[in-house]
Amino acid sequence: MTTTLPPPIKESGQREVFCGLTSIVWLHRRMPDAFFLVVGSRTCAHLIQSAAGVMIFAEPRFGTAILGERDLAGLADANDELDRLVAQLLARRPEIRTLFLVGSCPSEVIKLDLAKAAERLGAQHRGRVTVLNYSGSGIETTFTQGEDGALQALVPLMGAPETGTGASTGGGSGTGRAAEQLLIAGTLADAVEDRLVNLFARLGLDNVATLPPRRSTQLPRVGPGTKLLLAQPYLSGTARALIDRGAELIRAPYPLGVQGSRAWMAAAAAAFGIDPALVSAVLDPLVERGQRAMAPHRETLAGKRLFLMPDSQLEIPLARFLSQDCGMELVEVGTPYLDRQLMAAELEQLPPGTQLSEGQHVEKQLERVMAQRPDLVVCGLGLANPLEAQGIATKWSIELVFSPIHGIDQAADLAELFARPLRRRGALTFT
Amino acid sequence: MELTLWTYEGPPHVGALRIADSMEGVHYVLHAPQGDTYADLLFTMIERQQRRPPVSYTTFQARDLGGDTAELVKRTIAEAVERFRPEALLVGESCTAELIQDQPGALAAGMDLGGIPMVNLELPAYSKKENWGAAETFYQLVRTLLKPQLPPPGTPKADPSRWRAEGRRPRVNLLGASRLGFRCRDDVREITGLLASHGVDVAVVAPLGARPADLMGIPTADANVCLYPEVAGPLCSWLERSFGMATVKTVPIGVGATVTFLQELHRTLGLELPAGLIPGDDGRCDSERHSQLPWYSRSVDSTYLTGKRVFIFGDASHAIAAARIASRELGFQVVGLGTYSRELAREVRAAAAELGLEALISDDYLAVEAAMAEAAPELVLGTQMERHSAKRLGVPCAVISAPLHVQDVPARYSPVMGFEGANVLFDSWVHPLMMGLEEHLIGMFRHDFEFVDGHRSHLGEGAPSAGSSGASGSSGVSLAEPPSTGAPATAGELCWSSEGEAELAKIPFFVRPKVRRNTEAFARERGIGAITDEVLYEAKAHYSR
């Protein structure tokens, strides 16, 4: 139980985290018919390009409308300018169906109303493109919270389930059965999603929808009868919005690792009243195979001491996976913010005494790292080489949001991501 | 408002960060929201720095905005001073902080910093960019530190040859080398060695590797060498104005420019020109022998470089230098020259005019890519952005300028300045073209049984017709390539007669595809349907003109 955990260290100070704009890097790949237009500064543009690391696309499906001095002088002008720029952009990219106006620190500070702008632009380009807005600003969001914002912006467009369809109109618990669906929220790699949907089908769950969808225009429906299963732990706002629409949140850990993924699927199955015997029949062979695949990595990781710096909000589920499945010892588990409701099923599986920390004062946290000398630190790219130079192995957290890591079948790959830096250190000698 | 997808330069505070990270003992307090710490990874990842850049971010959030962000600034400054004990403090703000107008510099000025020199950086984020920010920071920092030494107005100019009277070797400062600049680390070593071999010492290298106390020694030098005008230009002019210090302005990239640099250095310092720097009857200086480039370029193997169409884009100093080397020292034809450095646009325009070109001054990489495609080059010399564009167009590319990628910070010694730098440039520009020759070999033997299906060229199957062809001239068949991007002939409208095919088969294999293309273009232009041996010779004569 969570009561076995000491109170988290709460800190504020310099935060070595990305802002929510960063999530555009994976969102635009998930929805190839959407464009993400940041309304911000040169810093925003530089951030996304630096976080993405490579510039392989001629014209990526994201860009920045860089505010100039004139835009700051008069908001009326800024709105005109934005309209002009969007018209230009849409003329150039006729394949775009959904345009996200993404708020940034400067746009929020000057109170540029992007909701109004989205409404106005939506009317101007009606029938061609849907215009939405959300905030990815650093003053409001960290890193993965940007996805939470983008998905929340989609929720109002999601239709209600068709009512009264289906045959089961009889009384009792069967009422509305036909409208029942499982809604998985949170971006997954396409291949991983296909696999998970396929496994749910084997459990007898055929009506599975995902948010975000692969095409921005093909949004799933939501309403009473929708059971919500979160694939990512950073969707507090989206979960709330979906619950407000009548969805029912399934309490589960996140699908990272063999045990977490099994529990995640089993929780969904239980919510639909599926016979646990069927769940065992389908999943247990996978669990057995997953553990076999993970065994060599477990050997590398077991007993090693792990420190997670706050960054992607995946820290708590990862810590649970690395201690539960891989036998690692947890030194400190940082998280940008702690959502106790969404983390409930994770927190109760952390080993007693696990030290959490919320927020960040990077200097003080690094002092703790140096004092504790963990074997592996999960951190952002800015900190990785300096820690390696101090003789501490690191895993960059951004790799975790780019790699297919969810589900029982990916558990070994996920373990390998953490085992690799340790194996590599062992493989190098210069004497 | 301006739409940007990828940018050449970051915001001006990233320029300030480059100065801080280049130096020792300097700390930068940056009033900035959460997320702006991304800039750290530029240094720790691209430059593989082993320490975090010396910067403390205030990391304000929305909930702080209602409260006292000024208090947050002061707390961050006090903590940074306490923790890092810097010898000089830079205080500034990023784009968002500029809007909330806390004026962190003024706040710092009101604090007891224990006597540490503090520089209030005001870098307008909505009108200026990274290189401007670097130059301004470098200038402001040096100005702050040298204020006590400022000679009173009317003081006669320092004599750059005073070293003679003082009975010592002449000495100069090397200014402008910075982190995230192109090959700065190795350029400094190369130029330091070059100066030593001419009896000139280096007083201060800055900002790279310097401490604030070192900067105080700048006026002890006889002259300044403005190695990187993008970063050191404004400082050098101020040192000229305020301290009367002479500036050596030639950027020593390429053999010719290195010789010119040495001549300017000797002239400036009142040093007698050594024999090696005096042009002989053939116009050559003996000093050029210190680089392999002149001989490599004259050697027969380089014949095939003649007239290669080269497109150049980068920061101003590297682009100008590349144009000079390409046109004069390698015998290339420069078909495009441009820069994203608006501050130095005039210089680039002048260099382009000399080559009969109009310079492209733009920070829109799509405009640069369009110009590149239009120019149909056989080699692109550019930044990481052009490397990506060139890859899409199937044209070989060498990177000559920032913005950098991790691969532009090589482990080995590889300057681009001085005589060794010229060697490095020869190799790195010519090797992608060698791959062009190899393309023909692979294309030629593709159908041989030794070639299994999986064997693919690194350029892919779709290399464009006007781009990657590597060989002409050295074969003795002088079919020059037309500069058009002519579409390949489609089967059906043109046919080769058996005599035509037979004649074509006699042409050396590595130019055969190009001859075929040119002949077909020639035939199509004239509405000739069947290509006979005669048509082939007519085409040959046409393109030889």
JSON list of N, CA and C in Angstrom, two decimals, chain A residues 114-166:
[
{"chain": "A", "resi": 114, "resn": "LEU", "atom": "N", "xyz": [-5.68, 31.84, -28.29]},
{"chain": "A", "resi": 114, "resn": "LEU", "atom": "CA", "xyz": [-5.62, 30.87, -29.39]},
{"chain": "A", "resi": 114, "resn": "LEU", "atom": "C", "xyz": [-6.93, 30.11, -29.53]},
{"chain": "A", "resi": 115, "resn": "ALA", "atom": "N", "xyz": [-7.74, 30.05, -28.46]},
{"chain": "A", "resi": 115, "resn": "ALA", "atom": "CA", "xyz": [-9.04, 29.39, -28.57]},
{"chain": "A", "resi": 115, "resn": "ALA", "atom": "C", "xyz": [-9.91, 30.18, -29.53]},
{"chain": "A", "resi": 116, "resn": "LYS", "atom": "N", "xyz": [-9.87, 31.49, -29.36]},
{"chain": "A", "resi": 116, "resn": "LYS", "atom": "CA", "xyz": [-10.63, 32.36, -30.25]},
{"chain": "A", "resi": 116, "resn": "LYS", "atom": "C", "xyz": [-10.08, 32.29, -31.67]},
{"chain": "A", "resi": 117, "resn": "ALA", "atom": "N", "xyz": [-8.76, 32.28, -31.75]},
{"chain": "A", "resi": 117, "resn": "ALA", "atom": "CA", "xyz": [-8.12, 32.21, -33.07]},
{"chain": "A", "resi": 117, "resn": "ALA", "atom": "C", "xyz": [-8.51, 30.91, -33.77]},
{"chain": "A", "resi": 118, "resn": "ALA", "atom": "N", "xyz": [-8.56, 29.82, -33.01]},
{"chain": "A", "resi": 118, "resn": "ALA", "atom": "CA", "xyz": [-8.91, 28.53, -33.60]},
{"chain": "A", "resi": 118, "resn": "ALA", "atom": "C", "xyz": [-10.35, 28.57, -34.10]},
{"chain": "A", "resi": 119, "resn": "GLU", "atom": "N", "xyz": [-11.22, 29.19, -33.32]},
{"chain": "A", "resi": 119, "resn": "GLU", "atom": "CA", "xyz": [-12.62, 29.32, -33.72]},
{"chain": "A", "resi": 119, "resn": "GLU", "atom": "C", "xyz": [-12.73, 30.12, -35.02]},
{"chain": "A", "resi": 120, "resn": "ARG", "atom": "N", "xyz": [-12.03, 31.24, -35.05]},
{"chain": "A", "resi": 120, "resn": "ARG", "atom": "CA", "xyz": [-12.06, 32.13, -36.21]},
{"chain": "A", "resi": 120, "resn": "ARG", "atom": "C", "xyz": [-11.52, 31.40, -37.45]},
{"chain": "A", "resi": 121, "resn": "LEU", "atom": "N", "xyz": [-10.36, 30.78, -37.27]},
{"chain": "A", "resi": 121, "resn": "LEU", "atom": "CA", "xyz": [-9.73, 30.12, -38.41]},
{"chain": "A", "resi": 121, "resn": "LEU", "atom": "C", "xyz": [-10.53, 28.90, -38.84]},
{"chain": "A", "resi": 122, "resn": "GLY", "atom": "N", "xyz": [-11.16, 28.24, -37.87]},
{"chain": "A", "resi": 122, "resn": "GLY", "atom": "CA", "xyz": [-12.00, 27.09, -38.19]},
{"chain": "A", "resi": 122, "resn": "GLY", "atom": "C", "xyz": [-13.15, 27.52, -39.09]},
{"chain": "A", "resi": 123, "resn": "ALA", "atom": "N", "xyz": [-13.71, 28.70, -38.78]},
{"chain": "A", "resi": 123, "resn": "ALA", "atom": "CA", "xyz": [-14.81, 29.21, -39.61]},
{"chain": "A", "resi": 123, "resn": "ALA", "atom": "C", "xyz": [-14.31, 29.58, -41.00]},
{"chain": "A", "resi": 124, "resn": "GLN", "atom": "N", "xyz": [-13.12, 30.19, -41.06]},
{"chain": "A", "resi": 124, "resn": "GLN", "atom": "CA", "xyz": [-12.55, 30.59, -42.35]},
{"chain": "A", "resi": 124, "resn": "GLN", "atom": "C", "xyz": [-12.30, 29.40, -43.26]},
{"chain": "A", "resi": 125, "resn": "HIS", "atom": "N", "xyz": [-11.89, 28.30, -42.65]},
{"chain": "A", "resi": 125, "resn": "HIS", "atom": "CA", "xyz": [-11.48, 27.15, -43.47]},
{"chain": "A", "resi": 125, "resn": "HIS", "atom": "C", "xyz": [-12.42, 25.98, -43.29]},
{"chain": "A", "resi": 126, "resn": "ARG", "atom": "N", "xyz": [-13.68, 26.28, -42.97]},
{"chain": "A", "resi": 126, "resn": "ARG", "atom": "CA", "xyz": [-14.65, 25.23, -42.66]},
{"chain": "A", "resi": 126, "resn": "ARG", "atom": "C", "xyz": [-14.81, 24.26, -43.84]},
{"chain": "A", "resi": 127, "resn": "GLY", "atom": "N", "xyz": [-14.95, 22.98, -43.46]},
{"chain": "A", "resi": 127, "resn": "GLY", "atom": "CA", "xyz": [-15.14, 21.97, -44.50]},
{"chain": "A", "resi": 127, "resn": "GLY", "atom": "C", "xyz": [-13.83, 21.42, -45.03]},
{"chain": "A", "resi": 128, "resn": "ARG", "atom": "N", "xyz": [-12.76, 22.15, -44.78]},
{"chain": "A", "resi": 128, "resn": "ARG", "atom": "CA", "xyz": [-11.47, 21.71, -45.28]},
{"chain": "A", "resi": 128, "resn": "ARG", "atom": "C", "xyz": [-10.59, 21.19, -44.16]},
{"chain": "A", "resi": 129, "resn": "VAL", "atom": "N", "xyz": [-10.60, 21.96, -43.08]},
{"chain": "A", "resi": 129, "resn": "VAL", "atom": "CA", "xyz": [-9.68, 21.63, -42.00]},
{"chain": "A", "resi": 129, "resn": "VAL", "atom": "C", "xyz": [-10.32, 22.01, -40.66]},
{"chain": "A", "resi": 130, "resn": "THR", "atom": "N", "xyz": [-10.09, 21.17, -39.67]},
{"chain": "A", "resi": 130, "resn": "THR", "atom": "CA", "xyz": [-10.56, 21.48, -38.32]},
{"chain": "A", "resi": 130, "resn": "THR", "atom": "C", "xyz": [-9.42, 22.16, -37.58]},
{"chain": "A", "resi": 131, "resn": "VAL", "atom": "N", "xyz": [-9.71, 23.27, -36.93]},
{"chain": "A", "resi": 131, "resn": "VAL", "atom": "CA", "xyz": [-8.66, 23.99, -36.22]},
{"chain": "A", "resi": 131, "resn": "VAL", "atom": "C", "xyz": [-8.89, 23.89, -34.71]},
{"chain": "A", "resi": 132, "resn": "LEU", "atom": "N", "xyz": [-7.90, 23.38, -34.01]},
{"chain": "A", "resi": 132, "resn": "LEU", "atom": "CA", "xyz": [-7.99, 23.18, -32.57]},
{"chain": "A", "resi": 132, "resn": "LEU", "atom": "C", "xyz": [-6.86, 23.93, -31.89]},
{"chain": "A", "resi": 133, "resn": "ASN", "atom": "N", "xyz": [-6.92, 24.04, -30.59]},
{"chain": "A", "resi": 133, "resn": "ASN", "atom": "CA", "xyz": [-5.80, 24.66, -29.89]},
{"chain": "A", "resi": 133, "resn": "ASN", "atom": "C", "xyz": [-5.57, 24.00, -28.54]},
{"chain": "A", "resi": 134, "resn": "TYR", "atom": "N", "xyz": [-4.34, 24.04, -28.12]},
{"chain": "A", "resi": 134, "resn": "TYR", "atom": "CA", "xyz": [-3.99, 23.61, -26.76]},
{"chain": "A", "resi": 134, "resn": "TYR", "atom": "C", "xyz": [-2.68, 24.28, -26.38]},
{"chain": "A", "resi": 135, "resn": "SER", "atom": "N", "xyz": [-2.31, 24.13, -25.12]},
{"chain": "A", "resi": 135, "resn": "SER", "atom": "CA", "xyz": [-1.07, 24.77, -24.67]},
{"chain": "A", "resi": 135, "resn": "SER", "atom": "C", "xyz": [0.04, 23.75, -24.50]},
{"chain": "A", "resi": 136, "resn": "GLY", "atom": "N", "xyz": [1.19, 24.06, -25.04]},
{"chain": "A", "resi": 136, "resn": "GLY", "atom": "CA", "xyz": [2.38, 23.23, -24.82]},
{"chain": "A", "resi": 136, "resn": "GLY", "atom": "C", "xyz": [3.43, 24.06, -24.11]},
{"chain": "A", "resi": 137, "resn": "SER", "atom": "N", "xyz": [2.99, 25.15, -23.48]},
{"chain": "A", "resi": 137, "resn": "SER", "atom": "CA", "xyz": [3.96, 26.10, -22.92]},
{"chain": "A", "resi": 137, "resn": "SER", "atom": "C", "xyz": [4.67, 25.52, -21.71]},
{"chain": "A", "resi": 138, "resn": "GLY", "atom": "N", "xyz": [5.88, 25.97, -21.53]},
{"chain": "A", "resi": 138, "resn": "GLY", "atom": "CA", "xyz": [6.67, 25.53, -20.39]},
{"chain": "A", "resi": 138, "resn": "GLY", "atom": "C", "xyz": [6.16, 26.07, -19.07]},
{"chain": "A", "resi": 139, "resn": "ILE", "atom": "N", "xyz": [5.44, 27.19, -19.11]},
{"chain": "A", "resi": 139, "resn": "ILE", "atom": "CA", "xyz": [4.94, 27.70, -17.84]},
{"chain": "A", "resi": 139, "resn": "ILE", "atom": "C", "xyz": [3.73, 26.89, -17.37]},
{"chain": "A", "resi": 140, "resn": "GLU", "atom": "N", "xyz": [3.13, 26.10, -18.27]},
{"chain": "A", "resi": 140, "resn": "GLU", "atom": "CA", "xyz": [1.96, 25.30, -17.90]},
{"chain": "A", "resi": 140, "resn": "GLU", "atom": "C", "xyz": [2.24, 23.80, -17.93]},
{"chain": "A", "resi": 141, "resn": "THR", "atom": "N", "xyz": [3.11, 23.36, -18.83]},
{"chain": "A", "resi": 141, "resn": "THR", "atom": "CA", "xyz": [3.22, 21.91, -19.07]},
{"chain": "A", "resi": 141, "resn": "THR", "atom": "C", "xyz": [4.67, 21.44, -19.10]},
{"chain": "A", "resi": 142, "resn": "THR", "atom": "N", "xyz": [4.87, 20.20, -18.68]},
{"chain": "A", "resi": 142, "resn": "THR", "atom": "CA", "xyz": [6.17, 19.58, -18.89]},
{"chain": "A", "resi": 142, "resn": "THR", "atom": "C", "xyz": [6.02, 18.49, -19.94]},
{"chain": "A", "resi": 143, "resn": "PHE", "atom": "N", "xyz": [6.95, 18.46, -20.88]},
{"chain": "A", "resi": 143, "resn": "PHE", "atom": "CA", "xyz": [7.21, 17.35, -21.77]},
{"chain": "A", "resi": 143, "resn": "PHE", "atom": "C", "xyz": [5.96, 16.61, -22.24]},
{"chain": "A", "resi": 144, "resn": "THR", "atom": "N", "xyz": [5.65, 15.46, -21.63]},
{"chain": "A", "resi": 144, "resn": "THR", "atom": "CA", "xyz": [4.57, 14.61, -22.10]},
{"chain": "A", "resi": 144, "resn": "THR", "atom": "C", "xyz": [3.18, 15.21, -21.87]},
{"chain": "A", "resi": 145, "resn": "GLN", "atom": "N", "xyz": [3.10, 16.22, -21.00]},
{"chain": "A", "resi": 145, "resn": "GLN", "atom": "CA", "xyz": [1.80, 16.87, -20.77]},
{"chain": "A", "resi": 145, "resn": "GLN", "atom": "C", "xyz": [1.28, 17.53, -22.03]},
{"chain": "A", "resi": 146, "resn": "GLY", "atom": "N", "xyz": [2.18, 17.80, -22.98]},
{"chain": "A", "resi": 146, "resn": "GLY", "atom": "CA", "xyz": [1.74, 18.35, -24.26]},
{"chain": "A", "resi": 146, "resn": "GLY", "atom": "C", "xyz": [0.77, 17.40, -24.94]},
{"chain": "A", "resi": 147, "resn": "GLU", "atom": "N", "xyz": [1.04, 16.10, -24.86]},
{"chain": "A", "resi": 147, "resn": "GLU", "atom": "CA", "xyz": [0.11, 15.14, -25.46]},
{"chain": "A", "resi": 147, "resn": "GLU", "atom": "C", "xyz": [-1.24, 15.19, -24.74]},
{"chain": "A", "resi": 148, "resn": "ASP", "atom": "N", "xyz": [-1.19, 15.34, -23.44]},
{"chain": "A", "resi": 148, "resn": "ASP", "atom": "CA", "xyz": [-2.44, 15.43, -22.67]},
{"chain": "A", "resi": 148, "resn": "ASP", "atom": "C", "xyz": [-3.28, 16.60, -23.21]},
{"chain": "A", "resi": 149, "resn": "GLY", "atom": "N", "xyz": [-2.61, 17.73, -23.47]},
{"chain": "A", "resi": 149, "resn": "GLY", "atom": "CA", "xyz": [-3.31, 18.90, -23.99]},
{"chain": "A", "resi": 149, "resn": "GLY", "atom": "C", "xyz": [-3.89, 18.64, -25.38]},
{"chain": "A", "resi": 150, "resn": "ALA", "atom": "N", "xyz": [-3.10, 18.03, -26.24]},
{"chain": "A", "resi": 150, "resn": "ALA", "atom": "CA", "xyz": [-3.55, 17.78, -27.60]},
{"chain": "A", "resi": 150, "resn": "ALA", "atom": "C", "xyz": [-4.77, 16.85, -27.60]},
{"chain": "A", "resi": 151, "resn": "LEU", "atom": "N", "xyz": [-4.72, 15.80, -26.78]},
{"chain": "A", "resi": 151, "resn": "LEU", "atom": "CA", "xyz": [-5.84, 14.85, -26.74]},
{"chain": "A", "resi": 151, "resn": "LEU", "atom": "C", "xyz": [-7.09, 15.50, -26.15]},
{"chain": "A", "resi": 152, "resn": "GLN", "atom": "N", "xyz": [-6.87, 16.33, -25.13]},
{"chain": "A", "resi": 152, "resn": "GLN", "atom": "CA", "xyz": [-8.03, 17.03, -24.56]},
{"chain": "A", "resi": 152, "resn": "GLN", "atom": "C", "xyz": [-8.72, 17.89, -25.59]},
{"chain": "A", "resi": 153, "resn": "ALA", "atom": "N", "xyz": [-7.91, 18.49, -26.49]},
{"chain": "A", "resi": 153, "resn": "ALA", "atom": "CA", "xyz": [-8.50, 19.34, -27.52]},
{"chain": "A", "resi": 153, "resn": "ALA", "atom": "C", "xyz": [-9.36, 18.51, -28.47]},
{"chain": "A", "resi": 154, "resn": "LEU", "atom": "N", "xyz": [-9.03, 17.22, -28.60]},
{"chain": "A", "resi": 154, "resn": "LEU", "atom": "CA", "xyz": [-9.81, 16.36, -29.51]},
{"chain": "A", "resi": 154, "resn": "LEU", "atom": "C", "xyz": [-11.11, 15.88, -28.88]},
{"chain": "A", "resi": 155, "resn": "VAL", "atom": "N", "xyz": [-11.14, 15.80, -27.55]},
{"chain": "A", "resi": 155, "resn": "VAL", "atom": "CA", "xyz": [-12.29, 15.17, -26.88]},
{"chain": "A", "resi": 155, "resn": "VAL", "atom": "C", "xyz": [-13.64, 15.79, -27.28]},
{"chain": "A", "resi": 156, "resn": "PRO", "atom": "N", "xyz": [-13.76, 17.14, -27.33]},
{"chain": "A", "resi": 156, "resn": "PRO", "atom": "CA", "xyz": [-15.08, 17.70, -27.68]},
{"chain": "A", "resi": 156, "resn": "PRO", "atom": "C", "xyz": [-15.56, 17.29, -29.07]},
{"chain": "A", "resi": 157, "resn": "LEU", "atom": "N", "xyz": [-14.62, 16.89, -29.94]},
{"chain": "A", "resi": 157, "resn": "LEU", "atom": "CA", "xyz": [-15.02, 16.50, -31.30]},
{"chain": "A", "resi": 157, "resn": "LEU", "atom": "C", "xyz": [-15.47, 15.04, -31.37]},
{"chain": "A", "resi": 158, "resn": "MET", "atom": "N", "xyz": [-15.25, 14.31, -30.29]},
{"chain": "A", "resi": 158, "resn": "MET", "atom": "CA", "xyz": [-15.60, 12.90, -30.31]},
{"chain": "A", "resi": 158, "resn": "MET", "atom": "C", "xyz": [-17.12, 12.75, -30.19]},
{"chain": "A", "resi": 159, "resn": "GLY", "atom": "N", "xyz": [-17.69, 11.96, -31.05]},
{"chain": "A", "resi": 159, "resn": "GLY", "atom": "CA", "xyz": [-19.14, 11.78, -31.05]},
{"chain": "A", "resi": 159, "resn": "GLY", "atom": "C", "xyz": [-19.59, 10.94, -29.86]},
{"chain": "A", "resi": 160, "resn": "ALA", "atom": "N", "xyz": [-20.89, 11.00, -29.59]},
{"chain": "A", "resi": 160, "resn": "ALA", "atom": "CA", "xyz": [-21.45, 10.14, -28.55]},
{"chain": "A", "resi": 160, "resn": "ALA", "atom": "C", "xyz": [-21.72, 8.77, -29.16]},
{"chain": "A", "resi": 161, "resn": "PRO", "atom": "N", "xyz": [-21.74, 7.73, -28.34]},
{"chain": "A", "resi": 161, "resn": "PRO", "atom": "CA", "xyz": [-22.01, 6.41, -28.89]},
{"chain": "A", "resi": 161, "resn": "PRO", "atom": "C", "xyz": [-23.44, 6.34, -29.41]},
{"chain": "A", "resi": 162, "resn": "GLU", "atom": "N", "xyz": [-23.63, 5.53, -30.47]},
{"chain": "A", "resi": 162, "resn": "GLU", "atom": "CA", "xyz": [-24.99, 5.37, -30.98]},
{"chain": "A", "resi": 162, "resn": "GLU", "atom": "C", "xyz": [-25.79, 4.60, -29.95]},
{"chain": "A", "resi": 163, "resn": "THR", "atom": "N", "xyz": [-26.89, 5.19, -29.52]},
{"chain": "A", "resi": 163, "resn": "THR", "atom": "CA", "xyz": [-27.68, 4.53, -28.46]},
{"chain": "A", "resi": 163, "resn": "THR", "atom": "C", "xyz": [-28.79, 3.72, -29.09]},
{"chain": "A", "resi": 164, "resn": "GLY", "atom": "N", "xyz": [-29.26, 2.76, -28.32]},
{"chain": "A", "resi": 164, "resn": "GLY", "atom": "CA", "xyz": [-30.41, 1.99, -28.75]},
{"chain": "A", "resi": 164, "resn": "GLY", "atom": "C", "xyz": [-30.11, 0.97, -29.83]},
{"chain": "A", "resi": 165, "resn": "THR", "atom": "N", "xyz": [-28.92, 0.93, -30.31]},
{"chain": "A", "resi": 165, "resn": "THR", "atom": "CA", "xyz": [-28.58, -0.08, -31.32]},
{"chain": "A", "resi": 165, "resn": "THR", "atom": "C", "xyz": [-28.31, -1.40, -30.62]},
{"chain": "A", "resi": 166, "resn": "GLY", "atom": "N", "xyz": [-28.27, -2.42, -31.37]},
{"chain": "A", "resi": 166, "resn": "GLY", "atom": "CA", "xyz": [-27.99, -3.74, -30.80]},
{"chain": "A", "resi": 166, "resn": "GLY", "atom": "C", "xyz": [-29.26, -4.38, -30.29]}
]
